[in-house]
Amino acid sequence: CCVSSHSMELNDLRDFLRDAVIRLEDGGIFAVHRVVLSEHSAYFRTLFTTQLRIQENTDVYLPGVTSETMNLILDYAYTENVNITHENVCQLLMSADYLIVPGLLDLCCDFLRRVMATENCIGILRLVSAHFCSSFEAEARRFLMRNFVEISQQSDEFLELPPEELQALICSDELNVGTEEIVWESILRWINHDKENRKCHIAELLKRVRLGLMDRNFFLKRLMVHSYVTGNCESHLFITKVNNYVHDSGSITRKDGEVPIPDFVRPRMPHDILFVIGGWRGYSPTNVIETYDARADRWFQVEAVDPAGPRAFHGTAVIGFNIYVIGGHNGKDYLSSCRCFNAVEKTWCEVSPMNTPRCYLSVAVLEGVVYAMGGYDGIRRQRTAERYDYQKNQWSFIAPMNVRRFDASAATLNGKIYLVGGLNNGDCMNSAEVYDPKANQWTLIPAMNFRRSGLSCVGYHGHVYAIGGLDGRTRMSSGEKYNPTTGTWKLIPHMRRSRSKFGIEVVDDKIFAIGGFNRATTRPEVEYYDEKSNEWFEASNMIACRIALSACVVMGLPNASDYIRKTRDRLRGKRQDIFGHEN
């Protein structure tokens, strides 16, 4: 940290003209300037301007602060700089709170923010919760909620949580778990750490789990018969209540439509929000924006549409909380323009345009850089590609692709960009190539099993998935995945519906295929692929039918609740959508 010239001059006078003495419990004695301490500490300001102003005695007895910590506080007071370490940060933060030194408190929180990780975030949260660090406390709590899975499986701090803190944690709507089975496993890990003293808490802990959202086989064959449950009368009664409710939920939904639901089937809040932007609807492009809540299986229409107008056959890219909407067609012109939507502020702005108009382009984000590749400029199919540096607000060309491509799709995996399929002079292609940004070089890779244009690609679990599209004659429901290690393509199960020009994204560790065109018409249907079961499942339909849309995910959105349905705590729809799959 840089020290200002004013602070340097003040520090030079540190041993002169001192007018107060601070005495500590451990025997430490510090001569100080009242005005300097009063400038940084409300505690000393009050002390020096009231009690000592009318007394000749300028000695101050200060309990609860060690000499080592007082030295650091004085370093900050005289220089606005302090050496914070893992060893001293806790004591320094507590003393900064006690003496009301907000600037030093902020520096301690900055240090903790930099070192916060899954193995220490619980301790950090408990520390800042006990002191005046409300802003960072909220940040630390979000970190804990977002990373709960890893923390519950690996953190030693998690095992030492008191039962009431564990209950509060797993009860939260903000707990970031894709399945409630994870919460149950975390409870078992906590209890087994001290089984004899902790198994008595099973009933209260179970009541905080959304048991009605569990996979039915897991619920019936693993949880209901677990010895902790069967050996506890209160737990057994509660589990029976949940089971009866889930068993009757189908008839409740059919009879009553949307009805309020109990806590044990209320979906948790999503941390990642799927945005679906623009597309072609009817006979023209649209600027409709919808968001998807994967935890509640609900779609929500966003009011903050782009005032610059609609577009289709475009691409989207996410950096932080900003969504970049790139290229496409507005019903009249082939676009090079790029718009940026801030999902926190809900504002739109224009950013630098691409060097070339691109419709039917492919877009990817790699290491904070946006790439736009191929497409059609209204005259010719493109072989060029370019990258966008958001910090400089500048586009620059990269090496051209091996093949002209439009209506292709791109995905990132292991630090590289894969560009797959598309059209070249009207012919559907099965070729694919990979871009290495370090070498600025495109390299052809083995071809897919099928020709595909209007397909969608995504990087997922170490593979590049290429799904759907048009083979030149028929819209396809097939998909395949590429293994970069073996250089081979392998077929995956077919989607439930054939589709091309649709959106694709990964949410809650599942691949979602959204909208698009089937053999006859524009469709609103959505489905998702679960690699664990190697199956496709239906999800709720979009509100608006669209093709040539673009999907993206904003992760860790602090205002995620602004983009989900307010009636998500009501039961509706197919039973398997709410309570998981019954095998």
Coordinates of C-alpha atoms in Angstrom, one line a residue, residues 2-548:
C2 CA 1.3 3.4 -0.9
V3 CA 1.8 5.9 1.9
S4 CA 0.8 9.5 1.2
S5 CA 3.3 12.4 1.7
H6 CA 1.0 13.8 4.4
S7 CA 1.1 10.4 6.3
M8 CA 4.9 10.3 5.9
E9 CA 5.2 13.8 7.5
L10 CA 2.8 12.8 10.3
N11 CA 4.8 9.7 11.0
D12 CA 8.0 11.7 11.2
L13 CA 6.5 13.6 14.1
R14 CA 5.3 10.4 15.8
D15 CA 7.9 10.8 18.6
F16 CA 7.4 14.5 19.2
L17 CA 4.7 16.7 20.8
R18 CA 2.8 13.8 22.2
D19 CA 0.0 14.7 24.6
A20 CA -1.6 11.4 25.9
V21 CA -0.5 8.0 27.2
I22 CA -2.3 4.7 26.6
R23 CA -1.7 1.9 29.2
L24 CA -2.6 -1.6 28.3
E25 CA -3.5 -4.7 30.4
D26 CA -0.2 -6.5 29.3
G27 CA 1.9 -3.6 30.6
G28 CA 2.4 -1.8 27.3
I29 CA 2.7 2.0 27.4
F30 CA 2.2 4.2 24.3
A31 CA 2.6 7.9 24.1
V32 CA 0.3 9.3 21.4
H33 CA -1.2 12.4 19.8
R34 CA -4.8 12.8 20.7
V35 CA -5.7 14.6 17.5
V36 CA -4.2 11.7 15.3
L37 CA -6.1 9.0 17.1
S38 CA -9.3 11.1 17.2
E39 CA -9.1 11.5 13.4
H40 CA -9.3 7.7 12.8
S41 CA -11.2 6.4 15.9
A42 CA -14.6 7.5 17.1
Y43 CA -13.8 5.8 20.4
F44 CA -10.7 8.0 21.0
R45 CA -12.5 11.1 19.6
T46 CA -15.2 10.8 22.2
L47 CA -12.7 10.0 25.0
F48 CA -10.4 12.8 24.2
T49 CA -13.0 15.5 23.6
T50 CA -15.1 14.7 26.8
Q51 CA -13.4 13.0 29.8
L52 CA -9.8 14.2 29.2
R53 CA -10.6 17.7 28.0
I54 CA -11.5 18.6 31.5
Q55 CA -8.8 16.6 33.3
E56 CA -5.1 17.3 33.6
N57 CA -4.4 13.5 33.7
T58 CA -3.9 12.4 30.1
D59 CA -3.3 8.7 30.9
V60 CA -5.8 6.3 29.3
Y61 CA -6.2 2.7 30.5
L62 CA -7.3 0.5 27.6
P63 CA -8.4 -3.1 28.4
G64 CA -8.8 -5.9 25.9
V65 CA -6.0 -4.7 23.4
T66 CA -2.6 -6.3 23.3
S67 CA 0.7 -4.3 22.8
E68 CA 1.2 -6.1 19.5
T69 CA -2.2 -5.1 18.2
M70 CA -1.8 -1.5 19.5
N71 CA 1.4 -1.1 17.6
L72 CA -0.5 -2.0 14.4
I73 CA -3.4 0.3 15.2
L74 CA -0.9 3.2 15.7
D75 CA 0.9 2.3 12.4
Y76 CA -2.5 2.7 10.7
A77 CA -3.3 5.9 12.5
Y78 CA 0.0 7.6 11.5
T79 CA 0.5 6.1 8.1
E80 CA -2.8 4.7 7.0
N81 CA -0.8 1.5 6.2
V82 CA -0.6 -1.7 8.2
N83 CA 0.9 -5.1 7.8
I84 CA -2.0 -7.5 8.1
T85 CA -1.2 -11.2 8.2
H86 CA -3.1 -14.5 8.8
E87 CA -1.7 -14.5 12.4
N88 CA -2.9 -11.0 13.4
V89 CA -6.0 -10.3 11.3
C90 CA -8.5 -11.7 13.8
Q91 CA -7.3 -9.7 16.8
L92 CA -6.8 -6.6 14.7
L93 CA -10.3 -6.8 13.3
M94 CA -11.8 -7.2 16.8
S95 CA -9.8 -4.3 18.2
A96 CA -10.7 -2.1 15.2
D97 CA -14.3 -2.8 15.8
Y98 CA -13.9 -2.2 19.6
L99 CA -12.2 1.2 19.0
I100 CA -14.4 2.1 16.1
V101 CA -11.6 2.5 13.5
P102 CA -13.7 2.0 10.2
G103 CA -10.7 2.4 7.8
L104 CA -8.7 -0.3 9.6
L105 CA -11.8 -2.5 9.8
D106 CA -12.2 -2.2 6.0
L107 CA -8.6 -3.2 5.5
C108 CA -9.1 -6.3 7.6
C109 CA -12.2 -7.2 5.6
D110 CA -10.2 -6.7 2.4
F111 CA -7.6 -9.1 3.6
L112 CA -10.1 -11.7 4.6
R113 CA -11.9 -11.3 1.2
R114 CA -8.6 -12.1 -0.6
V115 CA -7.9 -15.2 1.5
M116 CA -11.4 -16.5 1.9
A117 CA -11.7 -20.1 0.6
T118 CA -14.0 -23.1 1.2
E119 CA -11.8 -24.4 4.0
N120 CA -11.9 -21.1 6.1
C121 CA -15.1 -19.3 5.1
I122 CA -17.2 -20.5 8.0
G123 CA -14.7 -19.2 10.5
I124 CA -14.4 -15.9 8.6
L125 CA -18.2 -15.5 8.6
R126 CA -18.5 -16.2 12.3
L127 CA -15.7 -13.6 13.0
V128 CA -17.3 -10.8 10.9
S129 CA -20.8 -11.6 12.1
A130 CA -19.7 -10.8 15.6
H131 CA -18.3 -7.4 14.6
F132 CA -19.4 -4.4 12.6
C133 CA -18.8 -5.8 9.1
S134 CA -22.3 -6.0 7.7
S135 CA -21.3 -5.6 4.0
F136 CA -18.6 -8.2 4.1
E137 CA -20.7 -10.4 6.3
A138 CA -23.3 -10.6 3.5
E139 CA -20.6 -11.4 1.0
A140 CA -19.1 -14.1 3.2
R141 CA -22.5 -15.6 3.7
R142 CA -23.2 -15.7 -0.1
F143 CA -19.8 -17.4 -0.5
L144 CA -20.8 -20.1 2.0
M145 CA -24.2 -20.6 0.5
R146 CA -22.9 -20.7 -3.1
N147 CA -20.1 -23.2 -2.3
F148 CA -22.0 -25.3 0.2
V149 CA -21.5 -28.6 -1.6
E150 CA -17.7 -28.4 -1.5
I151 CA -17.7 -27.0 2.0
S152 CA -20.0 -29.6 3.4
Q153 CA -17.9 -32.4 1.8
Q154 CA -14.4 -31.2 2.6
S155 CA -14.3 -28.4 5.3
D156 CA -13.2 -29.3 8.8
E157 CA -14.9 -26.1 10.0
F158 CA -18.3 -27.5 8.8
L159 CA -17.9 -30.5 11.1
E160 CA -17.5 -28.2 14.1
L161 CA -20.7 -26.2 13.5
P162 CA -23.0 -26.1 16.5
P163 CA -26.4 -27.8 15.7
E164 CA -28.4 -24.5 15.7
E165 CA -26.0 -23.0 13.1
L166 CA -26.2 -26.0 10.9
Q167 CA -30.0 -25.9 11.1
A168 CA -30.0 -22.3 10.1
L169 CA -27.6 -23.0 7.2
I170 CA -29.5 -25.9 5.6
C171 CA -32.8 -24.2 6.2
S172 CA -31.9 -21.2 4.0
D173 CA -33.6 -20.7 0.6
E174 CA -30.2 -19.5 -0.6
L175 CA -28.4 -22.8 -0.1
N176 CA -26.9 -23.7 -3.4
V177 CA -27.6 -27.4 -3.9
G178 CA -28.8 -29.0 -7.1
T179 CA -30.4 -31.9 -5.2
E180 CA -31.6 -32.3 -1.6
E181 CA -29.7 -35.6 -1.4
I182 CA -26.6 -33.4 -1.0
V183 CA -28.1 -31.8 2.1
W184 CA -28.9 -35.2 3.6
E185 CA -25.3 -36.4 3.0
S186 CA -24.0 -33.3 4.7
I187 CA -26.1 -34.0 7.8
L188 CA -24.8 -37.6 7.9
R189 CA -21.2 -36.3 7.7
W190 CA -21.8 -33.8 10.5
I191 CA -23.5 -36.4 12.8
N192 CA -21.0 -39.1 12.1
H193 CA -18.2 -36.8 13.3
D194 CA -19.6 -37.1 16.8
K195 CA -22.3 -39.8 16.5
E196 CA -23.3 -40.4 20.1
N197 CA -23.7 -36.7 20.9
R198 CA -25.3 -35.6 17.6
K199 CA -27.7 -38.2 16.4
C200 CA -30.3 -36.8 18.8
H201 CA -30.5 -33.7 16.5
I202 CA -31.7 -35.7 13.4
A203 CA -35.3 -34.7 13.7
E204 CA -34.7 -31.0 13.8
L205 CA -32.2 -31.3 11.0
L206 CA -34.5 -33.3 8.8
K207 CA -37.2 -30.7 9.0
R208 CA -34.8 -28.2 7.3
V209 CA -34.3 -30.5 4.3
R210 CA -36.6 -30.1 1.2
L211 CA -37.4 -33.8 1.5
G212 CA -40.3 -33.6 -1.0
L213 CA -37.8 -32.6 -3.7
M214 CA -35.6 -35.7 -3.3
D215 CA -35.4 -38.5 -5.9
R216 CA -38.1 -40.9 -4.9
N217 CA -35.9 -44.0 -5.0
F218 CA -33.3 -42.2 -2.8
F219 CA -36.0 -41.1 -0.4
L220 CA -37.7 -44.5 -0.1
K221 CA -34.7 -46.9 -0.2
R222 CA -32.0 -44.9 1.5
L223 CA -33.4 -42.1 3.7
M224 CA -36.5 -43.7 5.1
V225 CA -34.8 -46.8 6.2
H226 CA -31.7 -45.2 7.6
S227 CA -31.1 -46.1 11.2
Y228 CA -31.0 -42.5 12.4
V229 CA -34.5 -42.1 11.0
T230 CA -36.0 -45.4 12.1
G231 CA -34.5 -45.1 15.5
N232 CA -36.0 -41.7 16.2
C233 CA -39.8 -41.5 16.7
E234 CA -40.1 -37.8 15.8
S235 CA -38.1 -38.3 12.6
H236 CA -40.1 -41.3 11.5
L237 CA -43.4 -39.4 12.0
F238 CA -42.1 -36.5 9.9
I239 CA -40.8 -38.7 7.1
T240 CA -44.2 -40.4 7.0
K241 CA -45.9 -37.1 6.7
V242 CA -43.6 -36.1 3.8
N243 CA -44.2 -39.4 2.0
N244 CA -47.9 -39.1 2.3
Y245 CA -47.9 -35.6 0.9
V246 CA -45.7 -36.5 -2.1
H247 CA -47.8 -39.6 -2.8
D248 CA -51.0 -37.4 -2.9
S249 CA -49.4 -34.4 -4.7
G250 CA -50.5 -35.4 -8.1
S251 CA -54.2 -35.4 -7.2
I252 CA -53.8 -32.1 -5.3
T253 CA -52.3 -30.5 -8.4
R254 CA -55.0 -31.8 -10.8
K255 CA -57.8 -30.8 -8.5
D256 CA -56.7 -27.4 -7.3
G257 CA -54.3 -26.0 -9.9
E258 CA -51.6 -23.9 -8.2
V259 CA -51.8 -24.3 -4.4
P260 CA -49.4 -23.2 -1.6
I261 CA -46.9 -25.8 -0.6
P262 CA -45.2 -26.7 2.7
D263 CA -41.6 -25.9 3.4
F264 CA -40.3 -29.4 2.7
V265 CA -41.2 -29.0 -1.0
R266 CA -40.4 -25.3 -1.5
P267 CA -37.7 -24.9 -4.2
R268 CA -34.5 -23.2 -3.1
M269 CA -33.4 -20.0 -4.8
P270 CA -31.2 -20.4 -7.9
H271 CA -27.7 -18.9 -7.8
D272 CA -27.3 -19.0 -11.6
I273 CA -30.0 -17.5 -13.8
L274 CA -30.5 -18.7 -17.4
F275 CA -31.3 -15.8 -19.8
V276 CA -32.9 -16.3 -23.2
I277 CA -32.6 -13.2 -25.4
G278 CA -34.2 -12.2 -28.6
G279 CA -34.8 -14.5 -31.6
W280 CA -37.3 -14.9 -34.4
R281 CA -41.0 -15.0 -33.6
G282 CA -43.6 -15.3 -36.3
Y283 CA -42.4 -13.2 -39.2
S284 CA -40.0 -10.8 -37.4
P285 CA -37.3 -10.6 -34.8
T286 CA -38.2 -10.0 -31.2
N287 CA -36.5 -8.4 -28.2
V288 CA -38.3 -10.6 -25.6
I289 CA -36.1 -11.7 -22.7
E290 CA -37.0 -14.6 -20.5
T291 CA -35.2 -16.0 -17.5
Y292 CA -35.4 -19.6 -16.2
D293 CA -35.5 -20.7 -12.6
A294 CA -34.1 -24.3 -12.7
R295 CA -34.9 -25.0 -9.1
A296 CA -38.6 -24.2 -9.5
D297 CA -38.8 -25.0 -13.2
R298 CA -40.4 -21.7 -13.9
W299 CA -40.0 -19.1 -16.7
F300 CA -40.2 -15.3 -16.1
Q301 CA -40.5 -12.5 -18.7
V302 CA -38.1 -9.7 -18.1
E303 CA -39.3 -6.1 -18.6
A304 CA -35.9 -4.5 -19.2
V305 CA -35.7 -5.3 -22.9
D306 CA -33.2 -3.6 -25.2
P307 CA -34.4 -0.1 -26.2
A308 CA -32.3 -0.4 -29.3
G309 CA -34.7 -2.9 -30.7
P310 CA -35.0 -6.6 -31.5
R311 CA -32.5 -9.0 -33.1
A312 CA -32.3 -12.6 -34.1
F313 CA -29.5 -15.0 -35.3
H314 CA -27.2 -13.2 -32.8
G315 CA -24.9 -14.4 -30.0
T316 CA -24.6 -13.7 -26.3
A317 CA -21.6 -13.7 -24.0
V318 CA -21.4 -13.2 -20.2
I319 CA -18.6 -11.5 -18.3
G320 CA -19.3 -11.0 -14.7
F321 CA -22.8 -9.6 -14.5
N322 CA -22.7 -8.1 -18.0
I323 CA -24.5 -9.8 -20.9
Y324 CA -23.1 -8.9 -24.3
V325 CA -25.6 -9.2 -27.2
I326 CA -23.6 -9.5 -30.4
G327 CA -24.4 -9.2 -34.1
G328 CA -27.4 -10.8 -35.7
H329 CA -30.2 -9.4 -37.8
N330 CA -32.9 -6.8 -36.8
G331 CA -35.3 -7.6 -39.7
K332 CA -33.6 -5.1 -42.0
D333 CA -29.9 -5.0 -41.5
Y334 CA -27.0 -7.4 -40.8
L335 CA -25.6 -6.1 -37.6
S336 CA -22.0 -5.5 -36.3
S337 CA -23.4 -3.7 -33.3
C338 CA -23.0 -5.0 -29.7
R339 CA -25.1 -4.2 -26.8
C340 CA -24.4 -4.7 -23.1
F341 CA -27.0 -5.5 -20.4
N342 CA -26.0 -5.2 -16.8
A343 CA -28.1 -7.7 -14.9
V344 CA -27.6 -6.0 -11.5
E345 CA -28.4 -2.5 -12.6
K346 CA -30.8 -3.6 -15.3
T347 CA -29.4 -1.1 -17.8
W348 CA -28.4 -1.3 -21.4
C349 CA -25.5 0.5 -23.2
E350 CA -23.8 0.4 -26.6
V351 CA -20.3 -1.0 -26.8
S352 CA -17.8 -1.0 -29.6
P353 CA -19.1 -2.8 -32.8
M354 CA -17.4 -5.7 -34.4
N355 CA -15.2 -5.0 -37.4
T356 CA -17.5 -7.1 -39.6
P357 CA -21.4 -7.5 -39.6
R358 CA -22.2 -11.0 -38.6
C359 CA -25.5 -12.9 -38.7
Y360 CA -25.6 -16.6 -37.9
L361 CA -22.4 -16.1 -36.0
S362 CA -20.8 -18.3 -33.3
V363 CA -19.9 -16.7 -30.0
A364 CA -17.7 -17.9 -27.1
V365 CA -16.1 -16.6 -23.9
L366 CA -12.7 -17.8 -22.9
E367 CA -10.7 -16.4 -20.0
G368 CA -12.6 -13.1 -19.9
V369 CA -12.4 -12.5 -23.7
V370 CA -15.3 -12.6 -26.1
Y371 CA -14.9 -14.3 -29.4
A372 CA -17.1 -13.8 -32.5
M373 CA -16.6 -16.3 -35.4
G374 CA -17.8 -16.8 -38.9
G375 CA -21.4 -15.8 -39.8
Y376 CA -22.9 -14.0 -42.8
D377 CA -22.5 -10.3 -43.5
G378 CA -25.3 -10.0 -46.1
I379 CA -22.9 -10.6 -49.0
R380 CA -20.6 -13.5 -48.2
R381 CA -20.1 -16.3 -45.7
Q382 CA -17.3 -15.4 -43.3
R383 CA -14.0 -17.2 -42.5
T384 CA -12.8 -14.3 -40.3
A385 CA -13.0 -14.3 -36.5
E386 CA -12.4 -11.5 -33.9
R387 CA -12.1 -11.0 -30.2
Y388 CA -13.4 -8.4 -27.8
D389 CA -11.4 -6.9 -24.9
Y390 CA -14.1 -5.5 -22.6
Q391 CA -11.6 -3.5 -20.6
K392 CA -10.4 -1.7 -23.7
N393 CA -13.8 -1.8 -25.4
Q394 CA -12.0 -2.9 -28.5
W395 CA -12.4 -5.7 -31.2
S396 CA -9.5 -7.1 -33.0
F397 CA -9.1 -9.8 -35.6
I398 CA -7.6 -13.2 -34.8
A399 CA -6.4 -15.9 -37.2
P400 CA -9.0 -16.9 -39.8
M401 CA -10.7 -20.2 -39.6
N402 CA -9.8 -23.1 -41.9
V403 CA -13.3 -23.1 -43.4
R404 CA -16.0 -20.5 -44.0
R405 CA -18.8 -21.2 -41.5
F406 CA -22.2 -19.7 -40.7
D407 CA -25.0 -21.2 -38.6
A408 CA -22.3 -23.2 -36.8
S409 CA -21.8 -23.4 -33.0
A410 CA -18.9 -22.8 -30.6
A411 CA -18.0 -24.1 -27.2
T412 CA -15.0 -23.7 -24.8
L413 CA -13.2 -26.5 -23.1
N414 CA -9.8 -26.7 -21.4
G415 CA -8.6 -23.3 -22.5
K416 CA -9.6 -23.7 -26.2
I417 CA -12.5 -22.9 -28.5
Y418 CA -14.2 -25.6 -30.5
L419 CA -16.2 -24.5 -33.6
V420 CA -18.4 -27.2 -35.0
G421 CA -20.6 -27.8 -38.1
G422 CA -22.5 -25.1 -39.9
L423 CA -22.9 -24.2 -43.6
N424 CA -20.3 -23.4 -46.3
N425 CA -21.7 -22.3 -49.6
G426 CA -25.1 -23.9 -48.8
D427 CA -23.7 -27.3 -47.8
C428 CA -24.2 -28.7 -44.2
M429 CA -20.8 -29.7 -42.7
N430 CA -19.7 -32.3 -40.2
S431 CA -16.2 -30.8 -39.9
A432 CA -14.9 -29.1 -36.7
E433 CA -11.9 -27.2 -35.7
V434 CA -10.3 -25.9 -32.5
Y435 CA -8.7 -22.6 -31.7
D436 CA -5.7 -22.2 -29.4
P437 CA -5.5 -18.6 -28.3
K438 CA -1.9 -18.9 -27.1
A439 CA -0.8 -19.9 -30.6
N440 CA -3.5 -17.9 -32.4
Q441 CA -4.0 -21.0 -34.6
W442 CA -7.0 -23.0 -35.8
T443 CA -6.6 -26.8 -36.2
L444 CA -9.1 -29.2 -37.9
I445 CA -10.2 -32.1 -35.6
P446 CA -12.0 -35.3 -36.6
A447 CA -15.4 -34.8 -38.2
M448 CA -18.7 -35.5 -36.4
N449 CA -20.7 -38.6 -37.3
F450 CA -23.4 -36.4 -38.9
R451 CA -23.6 -33.2 -40.8
R452 CA -25.2 -30.4 -38.7
S453 CA -26.1 -26.7 -39.3
G454 CA -28.2 -24.8 -36.9
L455 CA -26.9 -27.1 -34.1
S456 CA -26.0 -26.1 -30.6
C457 CA -22.7 -26.9 -28.8
V458 CA -21.6 -26.7 -25.2
G459 CA -18.5 -27.8 -23.2
Y460 CA -19.6 -30.3 -20.4
H461 CA -17.8 -32.7 -18.2
G462 CA -14.6 -32.8 -20.3
H463 CA -16.4 -33.2 -23.7
V464 CA -17.8 -31.0 -26.4
Y465 CA -21.4 -31.8 -27.0
A466 CA -22.9 -31.1 -30.4
I467 CA -26.7 -31.5 -30.4
G468 CA -29.6 -31.2 -32.9
G469 CA -29.5 -29.2 -36.1
L470 CA -30.3 -29.8 -39.7
D471 CA -28.4 -32.4 -41.8
G472 CA -29.5 -30.8 -45.1
R473 CA -32.9 -32.5 -45.2
T474 CA -34.2 -33.2 -41.7
R475 CA -34.2 -31.5 -38.3
M476 CA -32.4 -33.8 -35.9
S477 CA -32.9 -35.0 -32.4
S478 CA -29.5 -36.8 -32.2
G479 CA -26.5 -35.6 -30.4
E480 CA -22.8 -36.6 -30.0
K481 CA -19.9 -35.7 -27.8
Y482 CA -16.2 -35.2 -28.6
N483 CA -13.4 -36.4 -26.4
P484 CA -10.3 -34.2 -27.0
T485 CA -8.1 -36.8 -25.3
T486 CA -9.0 -39.6 -27.7
G487 CA -10.0 -37.5 -30.7
T488 CA -13.3 -39.4 -31.1
W489 CA -17.0 -38.5 -31.4
K490 CA -19.6 -40.7 -29.5
L491 CA -23.3 -40.6 -29.9
I492 CA -25.5 -39.7 -27.0
P493 CA -29.3 -40.4 -26.5
H494 CA -31.6 -38.5 -28.8
M495 CA -33.5 -35.5 -27.5
R496 CA -37.3 -36.0 -27.1
R497 CA -37.8 -33.5 -29.9
S498 CA -35.9 -32.7 -33.1
R499 CA -34.9 -29.1 -33.3
S500 CA -32.5 -26.6 -35.0
K501 CA -31.6 -23.0 -34.3
F502 CA -32.3 -23.4 -30.6
G503 CA -30.6 -22.2 -27.4
I504 CA -28.3 -24.3 -25.2
E505 CA -26.7 -23.9 -21.8
V506 CA -25.6 -25.8 -18.7
V507 CA -27.6 -25.0 -15.5
D508 CA -27.3 -27.0 -12.3
D509 CA -25.0 -29.5 -14.0
K510 CA -27.5 -30.3 -16.7
I511 CA -27.6 -29.4 -20.5
F512 CA -30.8 -27.5 -21.4
A513 CA -32.0 -27.3 -25.0
I514 CA -34.4 -24.4 -25.5
G515 CA -37.0 -23.6 -28.2
G516 CA -36.0 -23.7 -31.8
F517 CA -37.6 -25.1 -35.0
N518 CA -38.8 -28.6 -35.5
R519 CA -40.0 -30.2 -38.7
A520 CA -42.9 -27.8 -39.1
T521 CA -43.0 -24.9 -36.7
T522 CA -41.3 -22.7 -34.0
R523 CA -41.5 -24.5 -30.7
P524 CA -41.5 -23.3 -27.0
E525 CA -40.5 -26.7 -25.6
V526 CA -37.5 -27.1 -23.3
E527 CA -35.7 -30.3 -22.2
Y528 CA -32.6 -31.2 -20.3
Y529 CA -29.9 -33.9 -20.4
D530 CA -28.7 -35.4 -17.2
E531 CA -25.3 -37.2 -17.8
K532 CA -25.7 -39.3 -14.6
S533 CA -28.8 -41.0 -15.9
N534 CA -27.8 -40.5 -19.6
E535 CA -31.4 -39.4 -20.3
W536 CA -33.3 -36.3 -21.5
F537 CA -36.2 -35.0 -19.4
E538 CA -38.9 -32.4 -20.1
A539 CA -38.9 -29.0 -18.5
S540 CA -41.5 -26.3 -18.5
N541 CA -42.1 -24.5 -21.9
M542 CA -40.8 -21.0 -22.6
I543 CA -43.5 -18.3 -22.5
A544 CA -42.8 -17.2 -26.1
C545 CA -42.1 -19.5 -29.1
R546 CA -38.8 -18.5 -30.8
I547 CA -36.0 -19.7 -33.0
A548 CA -32.6 -18.1 -33.6

